[in-house]
PDB file of C-alpha atoms in Angstrom:
ATOM      1  CA  MET A   2     -51.012 -84.340-103.060  1.00 76.00           C
ATOM      2  CA  ARG A   3     -47.748 -84.666-101.200  1.00 86.00           C
ATOM      3  CA  PRO A   4     -44.605 -85.464-103.232  1.00 87.00           C
ATOM      4  CA  VAL A   5     -43.976 -88.656-101.243  1.00 90.00           C
ATOM      5  CA  THR A   6     -47.487 -89.935-101.914  1.00 92.00           C
ATOM      6  CA  ARG A   7     -47.265 -88.996-105.592  1.00 91.00           C
ATOM      7  CA  ASN A   8     -43.884 -90.724-105.987  1.00 92.00           C
ATOM      8  CA  THR A   9     -45.161 -93.826-104.208  1.00 94.00           C
ATOM      9  CA  LEU A  10     -48.235 -93.998-106.454  1.00 93.00           C
ATOM     10  CA  LEU A  11     -46.078 -93.494-109.570  1.00 93.00           C
ATOM     11  CA  GLY A  12     -43.732 -96.231-108.373  1.00 93.00           C
ATOM     12  CA  LEU A  13     -46.625 -98.643-107.802  1.00 92.00           C
ATOM     13  CA  LEU A  14     -48.063 -97.771-111.212  1.00 91.00           C
ATOM     14  CA  ALA A  15     -44.673 -98.413-112.855  1.00 92.00           C
ATOM     15  CA  VAL A  16     -44.418-101.806-111.119  1.00 87.00           C
ATOM     16  CA  ALA A  17     -47.953-102.725-112.226  1.00 82.00           C
ATOM     17  CA  VAL A  18     -47.194-101.768-115.851  1.00 83.00           C
ATOM     18  CA  LEU A  19     -43.943-103.745-115.738  1.00 79.00           C
ATOM     19  CA  LEU A  20     -45.707-106.835-114.399  1.00 72.00           C
ATOM     20  CA  LEU A  21     -48.396-106.551-117.087  1.00 69.00           C
ATOM     21  CA  ALA A  22     -45.697-106.244-119.737  1.00 70.00           C
ATOM     22  CA  LEU A  23     -43.941-109.346-118.412  1.00 65.00           C
ATOM     23  CA  GLY A  24     -47.213-111.232-118.708  1.00 62.00           C
ATOM     24  CA  ALA A  25     -47.820-110.178-122.315  1.00 62.00           C
ATOM     25  CA  LEU A  26     -44.281-109.951-123.660  1.00 60.00           C
ATOM     26  CA  PRO A  27     -43.320-113.649-123.573  1.00 56.00           C
ATOM     27  CA  SER A  28     -46.035-114.571-126.072  1.00 60.00           C
ATOM     28  CA  TYR A  29     -44.244-112.408-128.647  1.00 64.00           C
ATOM     29  CA  LEU A  30     -40.852-114.022-128.086  1.00 62.00           C
ATOM     30  CA  LYS A  31     -40.018-116.637-130.683  1.00 65.00           C
ATOM     31  CA  SER A  32     -36.818-118.526-131.279  1.00 63.00           C
ATOM     32  CA  GLY A  33     -35.975-121.739-133.091  1.00 68.00           C
ATOM     33  CA  ASP A  34     -38.450-124.097-134.702  1.00 77.00           C
ATOM     34  CA  PRO A  35     -41.940-124.325-133.202  1.00 86.00           C
ATOM     35  CA  TYR A  36     -43.160-127.233-131.100  1.00 87.00           C
ATOM     36  CA  TYR A  37     -46.569-128.862-131.534  1.00 92.00           C
ATOM     37  CA  VAL A  38     -48.690-131.256-129.526  1.00 93.00           C
ATOM     38  CA  VAL A  39     -49.499-134.073-131.943  1.00 94.00           C
ATOM     39  CA  ALA A  40     -52.350-136.558-131.433  1.00 93.00           C
ATOM     40  CA  THR A  41     -51.875-139.691-133.555  1.00 92.00           C
ATOM     41  CA  PRO A  42     -54.633-142.331-133.678  1.00 92.00           C
ATOM     42  CA  THR A  43     -53.266-145.680-132.560  1.00 86.00           C
ATOM     43  CA  ASP A  44     -53.829-149.119-134.023  1.00 71.00           C
ATOM     44  CA  GLY A  45     -51.855-150.895-131.349  1.00 62.00           C
ATOM     45  CA  GLU A  46     -48.720-149.057-132.489  1.00 59.00           C
ATOM     46  CA  TYR A  47     -48.403-147.454-129.061  1.00 59.00           C
ATOM     47  CA  SER A  48     -49.547-149.519-126.171  1.00 57.00           C
ATOM     48  CA  VAL A  49     -49.417-149.072-122.452  1.00 61.00           C
ATOM     49  CA  GLU A  50     -48.288-152.252-120.809  1.00 59.00           C
ATOM     50  CA  ASN A  51     -50.321-153.014-117.699  1.00 56.00           C
ATOM     51  CA  GLY A  52     -51.729-149.501-117.781  1.00 66.00           C
ATOM     52  CA  THR A  53     -54.700-147.508-118.830  1.00 81.00           C
ATOM     53  CA  ALA A  54     -55.110-144.573-121.166  1.00 85.00           C
ATOM     54  CA  VAL A  55     -56.044-141.104-119.944  1.00 87.00           C
ATOM     55  CA  ASN A  56     -59.816-140.634-120.161  1.00 87.00           C
ATOM     56  CA  TRP A  57     -59.927-137.293-121.957  1.00 90.00           C
ATOM     57  CA  SER A  58     -63.593-136.609-121.121  1.00 86.00           C
ATOM     58  CA  GLN A  59     -62.498-136.097-117.502  1.00 87.00           C
ATOM     59  CA  GLN A  60     -59.831-133.480-118.360  1.00 86.00           C
ATOM     60  CA  SER A  61     -60.312-129.722-118.512  1.00 86.00           C
ATOM     61  CA  PRO A  62     -59.821-128.061-121.908  1.00 87.00           C
ATOM     62  CA  ARG A  63     -58.756-124.890-120.089  1.00 89.00           C
ATOM     63  CA  ARG A  64     -55.940-126.722-118.344  1.00 91.00           C
ATOM     64  CA  TYR A  65     -54.723-128.510-121.486  1.00 91.00           C
ATOM     65  CA  PRO A  66     -55.327-126.104-124.396  1.00 93.00           C
ATOM     66  CA  TYR A  67     -52.565-127.507-126.649  1.00 92.00           C
ATOM     67  CA  THR A  68     -53.580-131.132-126.119  1.00 93.00           C
ATOM     68  CA  THR A  69     -57.260-130.292-126.527  1.00 93.00           C
ATOM     69  CA  ALA A  70     -56.554-128.499-129.828  1.00 94.00           C
ATOM     70  CA  ALA A  71     -54.586-131.485-131.123  1.00 94.00           C
ATOM     71  CA  LEU A  72     -57.340-133.934-130.154  1.00 93.00           C
ATOM     72  CA  ASP A  73     -60.030-131.697-131.663  1.00 93.00           C
ATOM     73  CA  ALA A  74     -58.091-131.573-134.948  1.00 93.00           C
ATOM     74  CA  ALA A  75     -57.527-135.341-134.987  1.00 92.00           C
ATOM     75  CA  THR A  76     -59.879-137.903-136.456  1.00 91.00           C
ATOM     76  CA  PRO A  77     -59.844-141.675-135.965  1.00 88.00           C
ATOM     77  CA  THR A  78     -57.810-141.910-139.188  1.00 90.00           C
ATOM     78  CA  GLU A  79     -55.789-138.662-139.260  1.00 92.00           C
ATOM     79  CA  THR A  80     -53.258-137.006-136.973  1.00 93.00           C
ATOM     80  CA  GLY A  81     -54.143-133.688-135.370  1.00 93.00           C
ATOM     81  CA  GLN A  82     -51.830-130.985-134.126  1.00 93.00           C
ATOM     82  CA  SER A  83     -52.054-127.930-131.915  1.00 93.00           C
ATOM     83  CA  GLU A  84     -51.072-124.375-132.649  1.00 90.00           C
ATOM     84  CA  PRO A  85     -47.287-123.819-132.702  1.00 88.00           C
ATOM     85  CA  TYR A  86     -45.370-122.950-129.556  1.00 82.00           C
ATOM     86  CA  TRP A  87     -41.974-121.269-129.809  1.00 78.00           C
ATOM     87  CA  ARG A  88     -39.527-121.424-126.965  1.00 71.00           C
ATOM     88  CA  GLY A  89     -38.159-118.058-125.995  1.00 63.00           C
ATOM     89  CA  PRO A  90     -34.504-117.130-125.720  1.00 62.00           C
ATOM     90  CA  VAL A  91     -32.588-118.153-122.584  1.00 58.00           C
ATOM     91  CA  GLY A  92     -35.588-119.851-120.975  1.00 58.00           C
ATOM     92  CA  PHE A  93     -37.233-116.496-120.201  1.00 55.00           C
ATOM     93  CA  LYS A  94     -40.529-117.383-121.851  1.00 55.00           C
ATOM     94  CA  GLY A  95     -40.921-120.733-120.107  1.00 57.00           C
ATOM     95  CA  ALA A  96     -40.999-119.076-116.715  1.00 59.00           C
ATOM     96  CA  PHE A  97     -43.956-116.855-117.637  1.00 62.00           C
ATOM     97  CA  THR A  98     -46.123-118.843-120.066  1.00 70.00           C
ATOM     98  CA  HIS A  99     -48.003-122.113-120.304  1.00 78.00           C
ATOM     99  CA  SER A 100     -46.364-124.554-122.714  1.00 83.00           C
ATOM    100  CA  PRO A 101     -46.993-127.955-124.289  1.00 88.00           C
ATOM    101  CA  PHE A 102     -44.185-129.252-122.099  1.00 87.00           C
ATOM    102  CA  ASP A 103     -46.154-128.260-118.988  1.00 89.00           C
ATOM    103  CA  GLU A 104     -49.137-130.230-120.276  1.00 90.00           C
ATOM    104  CA  ARG A 105     -47.062-133.287-121.135  1.00 90.00           C
ATOM    105  CA  ASP A 106     -45.379-133.288-117.729  1.00 90.00           C
ATOM    106  CA  ALA A 107     -48.700-132.841-115.898  1.00 91.00           C
ATOM    107  CA  LEU A 108     -50.309-135.740-117.793  1.00 91.00           C
ATOM    108  CA  ARG A 109     -47.284-137.941-117.107  1.00 90.00           C
ATOM    109  CA  GLN A 110     -47.354-137.161-113.389  1.00 91.00           C
ATOM    110  CA  GLN A 111     -51.116-137.570-112.988  1.00 90.00           C
ATOM    111  CA  HIS A 112     -51.413-140.682-115.181  1.00 89.00           C
ATOM    112  CA  PRO A 113     -48.175-142.669-114.912  1.00 88.00           C
ATOM    113  CA  ASP A 114     -49.895-145.808-116.234  1.00 85.00           C
ATOM    114  CA  ALA A 115     -50.579-144.057-119.571  1.00 86.00           C
ATOM    115  CA  VAL A 116     -46.977-142.984-120.224  1.00 87.00           C
ATOM    116  CA  THR A 117     -45.071-144.315-123.243  1.00 84.00           C
ATOM    117  CA  ASP A 118     -41.494-143.588-124.255  1.00 79.00           C
ATOM    118  CA  ALA A 119     -42.474-140.577-126.360  1.00 80.00           C
ATOM    119  CA  GLY A 120     -45.728-139.365-124.842  1.00 88.00           C
ATOM    120  CA  VAL A 121     -49.048-140.372-123.316  1.00 91.00           C
ATOM    121  CA  VAL A 122     -51.906-142.596-124.525  1.00 91.00           C
ATOM    122  CA  VAL A 123     -55.257-140.797-124.400  1.00 90.00           C
ATOM    123  CA  ARG A 124     -58.765-142.163-124.962  1.00 88.00           C
ATOM    124  CA  ASP A 125     -61.100-139.626-126.540  1.00 86.00           C
ATOM    125  CA  ASN A 126     -64.553-141.159-126.943  1.00 82.00           C
ATOM    126  CA  ALA A 127     -63.845-144.614-128.389  1.00 81.00           C
ATOM    127  CA  THR A 128     -60.558-143.722-130.119  1.00 87.00           C
ATOM    128  CA  PHE A 129     -57.105-144.075-128.609  1.00 90.00           C
ATOM    129  CA  TYR A 130     -54.483-141.453-129.462  1.00 92.00           C
ATOM    130  CA  HIS A 131     -50.796-141.218-128.787  1.00 91.00           C
ATOM    131  CA  VAL A 132     -50.160-137.637-127.686  1.00 93.00           C
ATOM    132  CA  ALA A 133     -46.625-136.262-127.837  1.00 93.00           C
ATOM    133  CA  VAL A 134     -44.758-132.966-128.186  1.00 92.00           C
ATOM    134  CA  ARG A 135     -42.833-132.764-131.456  1.00 91.00           C
ATOM    135  CA  GLN A 136     -40.780-130.087-133.065  1.00 86.00           C
ATOM    136  CA  GLN A 137     -41.570-131.113-136.623  1.00 71.00           C
ATOM    137  CA  VAL A 138     -44.802-132.568-137.862  1.00 50.00           C
TER     138      VAL A 138
END
């Protein structure tokens, strides 16, 4: 093998390993207090004026893993929460990972009629939940 070809292949391999490391590394970065997606059953406490709640049966659990985990943990009488999410230092992690903030922003953009001051109103089966990102539960 020629030295130029070998060096090129080693360079490409190094770039591939670096990109894989950037994909895995952010999940290990933790700083500050964790954030949770919290699904609180509503009794009219949170209402959407002239709007409708997000129909959760039409949403993909793969696209909203934090929100899905919070709704799965919730019952009609108890609040559910997702796994913790820690922000990384200097915003590095947010550029490479999926976060509860991404989910909240996507739900707000796709369902503006379901937005409240602190989150989004979601209908899961026959129960309405107020879903929000909180730092402390």
